[in-house]
mmCIF file of C-alpha atoms in Angstrom:
data_model
loop_
_atom_site.group_PDB
_atom_site.id
_atom_site.type_symbol
_atom_site.label_atom_id
_atom_site.label_comp_id
_atom_site.label_asym_id
_atom_site.label_seq_id
_atom_site.Cartn_x
_atom_site.Cartn_y
_atom_site.Cartn_z
ATOM 1 C CA MET A 1 9.013 18.277 -25.664
ATOM 2 C CA ASP A 2 5.393 18.550 -25.317
ATOM 3 C CA ASP A 3 3.722 20.507 -22.550
ATOM 4 C CA ALA A 4 2.849 17.484 -20.622
ATOM 5 C CA ALA A 5 6.340 15.930 -20.408
ATOM 6 C CA PHE A 6 7.763 19.445 -19.942
ATOM 7 C CA ASP A 7 5.421 19.923 -16.758
ATOM 8 C CA SER A 8 6.089 16.257 -15.513
ATOM 9 C CA ALA A 9 9.781 16.769 -15.733
ATOM 10 C CA LEU A 10 9.703 20.142 -13.815
ATOM 11 C CA ILE A 11 7.344 18.667 -11.294
ATOM 12 C CA ALA A 12 9.928 15.437 -10.655
ATOM 13 C CA ALA A 13 12.354 17.793 -10.197
ATOM 14 C CA ALA A 14 10.674 19.906 -7.843
ATOM 15 C CA PHE A 15 9.778 17.128 -5.674
ATOM 16 C CA GLN A 16 13.623 15.930 -5.670
ATOM 17 C CA VAL A 17 14.207 19.467 -4.415
ATOM 18 C CA ILE A 18 11.749 19.409 -1.763
ATOM 19 C CA ALA A 19 13.121 16.144 -0.365
ATOM 20 C CA GLU A 20 16.475 17.715 -0.342
ATOM 21 C CA HIS A 21 15.607 21.122 1.040
ATOM 22 C CA GLY A 22 11.939 21.399 2.297
ATOM 23 C CA TRP A 23 9.290 23.372 0.245
ATOM 24 C CA GLY A 24 10.447 26.400 1.821
ATOM 25 C CA ARG A 25 13.652 26.623 -0.203
ATOM 26 C CA LEU A 26 12.146 25.571 -3.542
ATOM 27 C CA SER A 27 11.588 28.151 -6.313
ATOM 28 C CA VAL A 28 10.642 27.529 -9.764
ATOM 29 C CA ALA A 29 13.820 28.412 -11.150
ATOM 30 C CA ASP A 30 15.311 25.896 -8.954
ATOM 31 C CA ALA A 31 13.079 23.116 -10.268
ATOM 32 C CA ALA A 32 13.968 24.079 -13.901
ATOM 33 C CA GLY A 33 17.676 24.258 -13.326
ATOM 34 C CA ALA A 34 17.802 20.649 -11.432
ATOM 35 C CA ALA A 35 15.642 19.453 -14.565
ATOM 36 C CA GLY A 36 17.677 21.063 -17.137
ATOM 37 C CA LEU A 37 14.958 22.930 -18.353
ATOM 38 C CA PRO A 38 14.784 26.409 -20.323
ATOM 39 C CA LEU A 39 13.697 29.110 -17.551
ATOM 40 C CA ALA A 40 11.648 31.045 -19.886
ATOM 41 C CA ARG A 41 9.347 28.112 -20.627
ATOM 42 C CA ALA A 42 9.329 27.221 -17.012
ATOM 43 C CA ARG A 43 8.184 30.713 -16.190
ATOM 44 C CA GLU A 44 5.319 30.371 -18.976
ATOM 45 C CA ARG A 45 4.017 27.056 -17.622
ATOM 46 C CA PHE A 46 4.812 27.589 -14.022
ATOM 47 C CA PRO A 47 4.083 31.365 -13.152
ATOM 48 C CA SER A 48 4.173 31.000 -9.378
ATOM 49 C CA ARG A 49 5.332 28.336 -6.780
ATOM 50 C CA PRO A 50 1.826 27.135 -6.054
ATOM 51 C CA THR A 51 1.435 26.398 -9.792
ATOM 52 C CA ILE A 52 3.667 23.160 -9.040
ATOM 53 C CA LEU A 53 1.171 21.974 -6.476
ATOM 54 C CA LEU A 54 -1.819 22.682 -8.227
ATOM 55 C CA ARG A 55 -0.381 20.895 -11.542
ATOM 56 C CA PHE A 56 0.814 18.059 -9.596
ATOM 57 C CA GLY A 57 -2.592 17.393 -8.023
ATOM 58 C CA ARG A 58 -4.068 17.481 -11.414
ATOM 59 C CA LEU A 59 -1.605 14.829 -12.725
ATOM 60 C CA VAL A 60 -2.508 12.803 -9.569
ATOM 61 C CA ASP A 61 -6.361 13.135 -10.697
ATOM 62 C CA GLN A 62 -5.244 12.181 -14.247
ATOM 63 C CA ALA A 63 -3.387 8.970 -13.093
ATOM 64 C CA ALA A 64 -6.210 7.834 -11.148
ATOM 65 C CA LEU A 65 -8.911 8.820 -13.682
ATOM 66 C CA SER A 66 -6.884 7.109 -16.837
ATOM 67 C CA GLU A 67 -8.704 3.827 -15.926
ATOM 68 C CA THR A 68 -12.012 4.209 -14.307
ATOM 69 C CA PRO A 69 -13.269 1.087 -13.099
ATOM 70 C CA GLY A 70 -16.696 0.102 -14.479
ATOM 71 C CA ASP A 71 -17.647 -2.820 -12.250
ATOM 72 C CA GLY A 72 -18.041 -3.501 -8.737
ATOM 73 C CA SER A 73 -19.688 -1.567 -5.840
ATOM 74 C CA THR A 74 -19.114 2.214 -5.382
ATOM 75 C CA ARG A 75 -16.855 1.561 -2.406
ATOM 76 C CA ASP A 76 -14.707 -0.974 -4.587
ATOM 77 C CA LYS A 77 -14.548 1.809 -7.364
ATOM 78 C CA LEU A 78 -13.623 4.630 -4.805
ATOM 79 C CA PHE A 79 -10.852 1.965 -3.221
ATOM 80 C CA TYR A 80 -9.498 1.580 -6.859
ATOM 81 C CA LEU A 81 -9.349 5.314 -7.638
ATOM 82 C CA LEU A 82 -7.930 6.332 -4.296
ATOM 83 C CA MET A 83 -5.219 3.673 -4.498
ATOM 84 C CA ARG A 84 -4.292 4.811 -8.027
ATOM 85 C CA ARG A 85 -3.603 8.294 -6.463
ATOM 86 C CA ILE A 86 -1.706 7.003 -3.729
ATOM 87 C CA ASP A 87 0.562 5.185 -6.307
ATOM 88 C CA ALA A 88 1.174 8.493 -8.040
ATOM 89 C CA LEU A 89 2.272 9.944 -4.709
ATOM 90 C CA GLN A 90 4.558 6.888 -4.152
ATOM 91 C CA ALA A 91 6.229 7.996 -7.181
ATOM 92 C CA HIS A 92 7.719 11.031 -5.410
ATOM 93 C CA ARG A 93 7.552 9.755 -2.016
ATOM 94 C CA ALA A 94 10.516 11.404 -0.482
ATOM 95 C CA GLY A 95 9.274 14.986 -1.778
ATOM 96 C CA VAL A 96 5.685 14.713 -0.621
ATOM 97 C CA LEU A 97 6.472 13.280 2.706
ATOM 98 C CA ALA A 98 8.816 16.523 3.136
ATOM 99 C CA LEU A 99 6.378 18.845 1.823
ATOM 100 C CA LEU A 100 3.672 17.296 4.191
ATOM 101 C CA HIS A 101 6.256 17.590 7.181
ATOM 102 C CA GLY A 102 6.913 21.114 6.311
ATOM 103 C CA LEU A 103 3.144 22.260 5.957
ATOM 104 C CA PRO A 104 2.565 23.656 9.650
ATOM 105 C CA ALA A 105 5.114 26.351 8.689
ATOM 106 C CA HIS A 106 3.528 27.463 5.505
ATOM 107 C CA PRO A 107 -0.424 27.686 6.072
ATOM 108 C CA ALA A 108 -0.970 29.316 2.856
ATOM 109 C CA THR A 109 0.349 26.245 1.075
ATOM 110 C CA ALA A 110 -1.827 24.098 3.387
ATOM 111 C CA LEU A 111 -4.849 25.889 2.199
ATOM 112 C CA ILE A 112 -4.149 25.345 -1.537
ATOM 113 C CA LEU A 113 -3.632 21.498 -1.007
ATOM 114 C CA ALA A 114 -6.867 21.539 1.246
ATOM 115 C CA LEU A 115 -8.718 23.149 -1.816
ATOM 116 C CA GLY A 116 -7.078 20.958 -4.499
ATOM 117 C CA ASN A 117 -7.997 17.711 -2.299
ATOM 118 C CA ARG A 118 -11.559 18.857 -1.943
ATOM 119 C CA ARG A 119 -11.503 19.279 -5.860
ATOM 120 C CA SER A 120 -10.001 16.123 -6.528
ATOM 121 C CA MET A 121 -12.633 14.242 -4.281
ATOM 122 C CA ARG A 122 -15.362 15.596 -6.315
ATOM 123 C CA TRP A 123 -13.787 14.214 -9.251
ATOM 124 C CA MET A 124 -13.155 10.715 -7.666
ATOM 125 C CA LEU A 125 -16.971 10.409 -6.667
ATOM 126 C CA GLY A 126 -17.916 11.492 -9.798
ATOM 127 C CA ALA A 127 -15.821 8.705 -11.426
ATOM 128 C CA ALA A 128 -17.234 6.341 -8.963
ATOM 129 C CA GLY A 129 -21.134 7.169 -10.148
ATOM 130 C CA VAL A 130 -21.759 9.301 -7.144
ATOM 131 C CA PRO A 131 -23.659 12.708 -7.611
ATOM 132 C CA THR A 132 -21.782 15.840 -5.917
ATOM 133 C CA VAL A 133 -23.971 18.515 -6.590
ATOM 134 C CA GLY A 134 -25.975 20.457 -3.578
ATOM 135 C CA VAL A 135 -25.746 20.359 -0.219
ATOM 136 C CA ILE A 136 -25.622 16.380 -0.042
ATOM 137 C CA GLY A 137 -23.147 16.502 -2.896
ATOM 138 C CA GLU A 138 -20.738 18.662 -0.348
ATOM 139 C CA LEU A 139 -21.281 16.342 2.449
ATOM 140 C CA ARG A 140 -20.372 13.371 0.311
ATOM 141 C CA THR A 141 -17.207 15.347 -0.904
ATOM 142 C CA LYS A 142 -16.062 16.153 2.816
ATOM 143 C CA GLY A 143 -16.629 12.786 3.891
ATOM 144 C CA LEU A 144 -14.473 11.197 1.011
ATOM 145 C CA LEU A 145 -11.931 13.939 1.810
ATOM 146 C CA ALA A 146 -11.709 12.745 5.435
ATOM 147 C CA VAL A 147 -11.218 9.157 4.162
ATOM 148 C CA TRP A 148 -8.358 10.313 1.908
ATOM 149 C CA LEU A 149 -6.773 12.059 4.779
ATOM 150 C CA TRP A 150 -6.525 9.253 7.033
ATOM 151 C CA THR A 151 -5.197 7.115 4.183
ATOM 152 C CA VAL A 152 -2.361 9.366 3.577
ATOM 153 C CA ARG A 153 -1.521 9.389 7.162
ATOM 154 C CA THR A 154 -1.136 5.865 7.021
ATOM 155 C CA TRP A 155 0.751 5.941 3.883
ATOM 156 C CA ARG A 156 3.312 8.603 5.345
ATOM 157 C CA SER A 157 4.692 5.826 7.899
ATOM 158 C CA ASP A 158 4.034 2.700 5.470
ATOM 159 C CA ASP A 159 7.503 1.667 4.430
ATOM 160 C CA SER A 160 6.070 -1.660 3.039
ATOM 161 C CA THR A 161 6.638 -2.780 -0.684
ATOM 162 C CA ASP A 162 2.961 -3.665 -1.269
ATOM 163 C CA LEU A 163 1.904 -0.708 0.671
ATOM 164 C CA SER A 164 -0.603 -3.234 2.495
ATOM 165 C CA ALA A 165 -1.192 -1.035 5.563
ATOM 166 C CA THR A 166 -2.301 1.622 3.566
ATOM 167 C CA MET A 167 -4.789 -0.500 1.509
ATOM 168 C CA ALA A 168 -6.147 -1.968 4.836
ATOM 169 C CA ALA A 169 -6.532 1.628 6.185
ATOM 170 C CA LEU A 170 -8.344 2.915 2.990
ATOM 171 C CA ASP A 171 -10.653 -0.049 3.084
ATOM 172 C CA ALA A 172 -11.550 0.295 6.809
ATOM 173 C CA ALA A 173 -12.149 3.819 6.313
ATOM 174 C CA LEU A 174 -14.358 3.329 3.281
ATOM 175 C CA GLN A 175 -16.317 0.686 5.170
ATOM 176 C CA ARG A 176 -16.857 3.206 8.313
ATOM 177 C CA ALA A 177 -17.946 5.986 5.866
ATOM 178 C CA GLU A 178 -20.391 3.669 4.083
ATOM 179 C CA ARG A 179 -21.549 2.578 7.497
ATOM 180 C CA ALA A 180 -22.070 5.897 8.856
ATOM 181 C CA ALA A 181 -23.540 7.521 6.210
ATOM 182 C CA GLY A 182 -24.505 5.151 3.305
ATOM 183 C CA TRP A 183 -22.824 7.904 0.793
ATOM 184 C CA LEU A 184 -25.508 9.902 2.452
ATOM 185 C CA GLY A 185 -28.599 8.463 0.461
ATOM 186 C CA TRP A 186 -26.951 7.044 -2.410
ATOM 187 C CA ARG A 187 -27.642 3.997 -3.377
ATOM 188 C CA GLU A 188 -26.847 1.546 -6.020
ATOM 189 C CA ARG A 189 -29.072 1.688 -9.349
ATOM 190 C CA PRO A 190 -30.547 -1.694 -9.839
ATOM 191 C CA PRO A 191 -30.129 -3.497 -13.249
ATOM 192 C CA PRO A 192 -33.160 -2.936 -15.470
ATOM 193 C CA GLU A 193 -35.955 -5.558 -15.570
ATOM 194 C CA SER A 194 -36.075 -7.738 -18.583
ATOM 195 C CA PRO A 195 -39.595 -8.409 -20.300
ATOM 196 C CA ALA A 196 -39.425 -12.014 -18.854
ATOM 197 C CA GLY A 197 -39.584 -10.374 -15.284
ATOM 198 C CA PRO A 198 -36.977 -9.496 -12.632
ATOM 199 C CA GLU A 199 -35.828 -12.972 -12.188
ATOM 200 C CA ALA A 200 -34.615 -13.303 -15.710
ATOM 201 C CA ALA A 201 -32.575 -10.178 -15.040
ATOM 202 C CA MET A 202 -30.612 -11.529 -12.524
ATOM 203 C CA PRO A 203 -26.871 -12.314 -13.116
ATOM 204 C CA GLU A 204 -25.684 -15.914 -12.880
ATOM 205 C CA GLU A 205 -22.804 -14.761 -10.863
ATOM 206 C CA PRO A 206 -22.277 -11.749 -8.677
ATOM 207 C CA PRO A 207 -20.313 -8.828 -10.119
ATOM 208 C CA PRO A 208 -16.517 -8.765 -9.904
ATOM 209 C CA VAL A 209 -15.071 -6.978 -6.706
ATOM 210 C CA ALA A 210 -11.757 -4.955 -6.696
ATOM 211 C CA PRO A 211 -9.335 -6.666 -4.242
ATOM 212 C CA ALA A 212 -9.175 -4.774 -1.175
#
């Protein structure tokens, strides 16, 4: 079993334990035992319990970034990327919900998740072609983080099979953010003009838009 498969197996088992007993009762040894994985290798790959959350966040980001959208507006791309993150959470829904429910009793864990989410939002913005450097970039990151937290709040109570309420909440939040700040000065880059003039460079049909 390679490292990626090992990590995925341990993380899946960890969220099963969390779903049954809560974050406070989880240990790396518990997760390794539930998954039937060697404890020595678990100790090497996950030296502390927070490492489980950090690795999980990385896997969620990789799931979103594995198929980066190439067409559509910035809002369409962000919708696609954030819904892919939601799909990754959905695969461990019971455990993630139990984790979020118990966060008020674990402020250190809440801080780790907050920092990880902010880092993830930078990756999502970068994948959508939005710069994240400097003060403006930090404001963009915080704006998208607010969109993400609002979406997760809706997802927590969305029991539909198609996550329609979650998609609607994400689309509405992205629209509000776009209207309020216009992504803080970011504008879509116009296509280069052809030698025949700007009219010749215009496409015959509008670019495809991701479903909302």
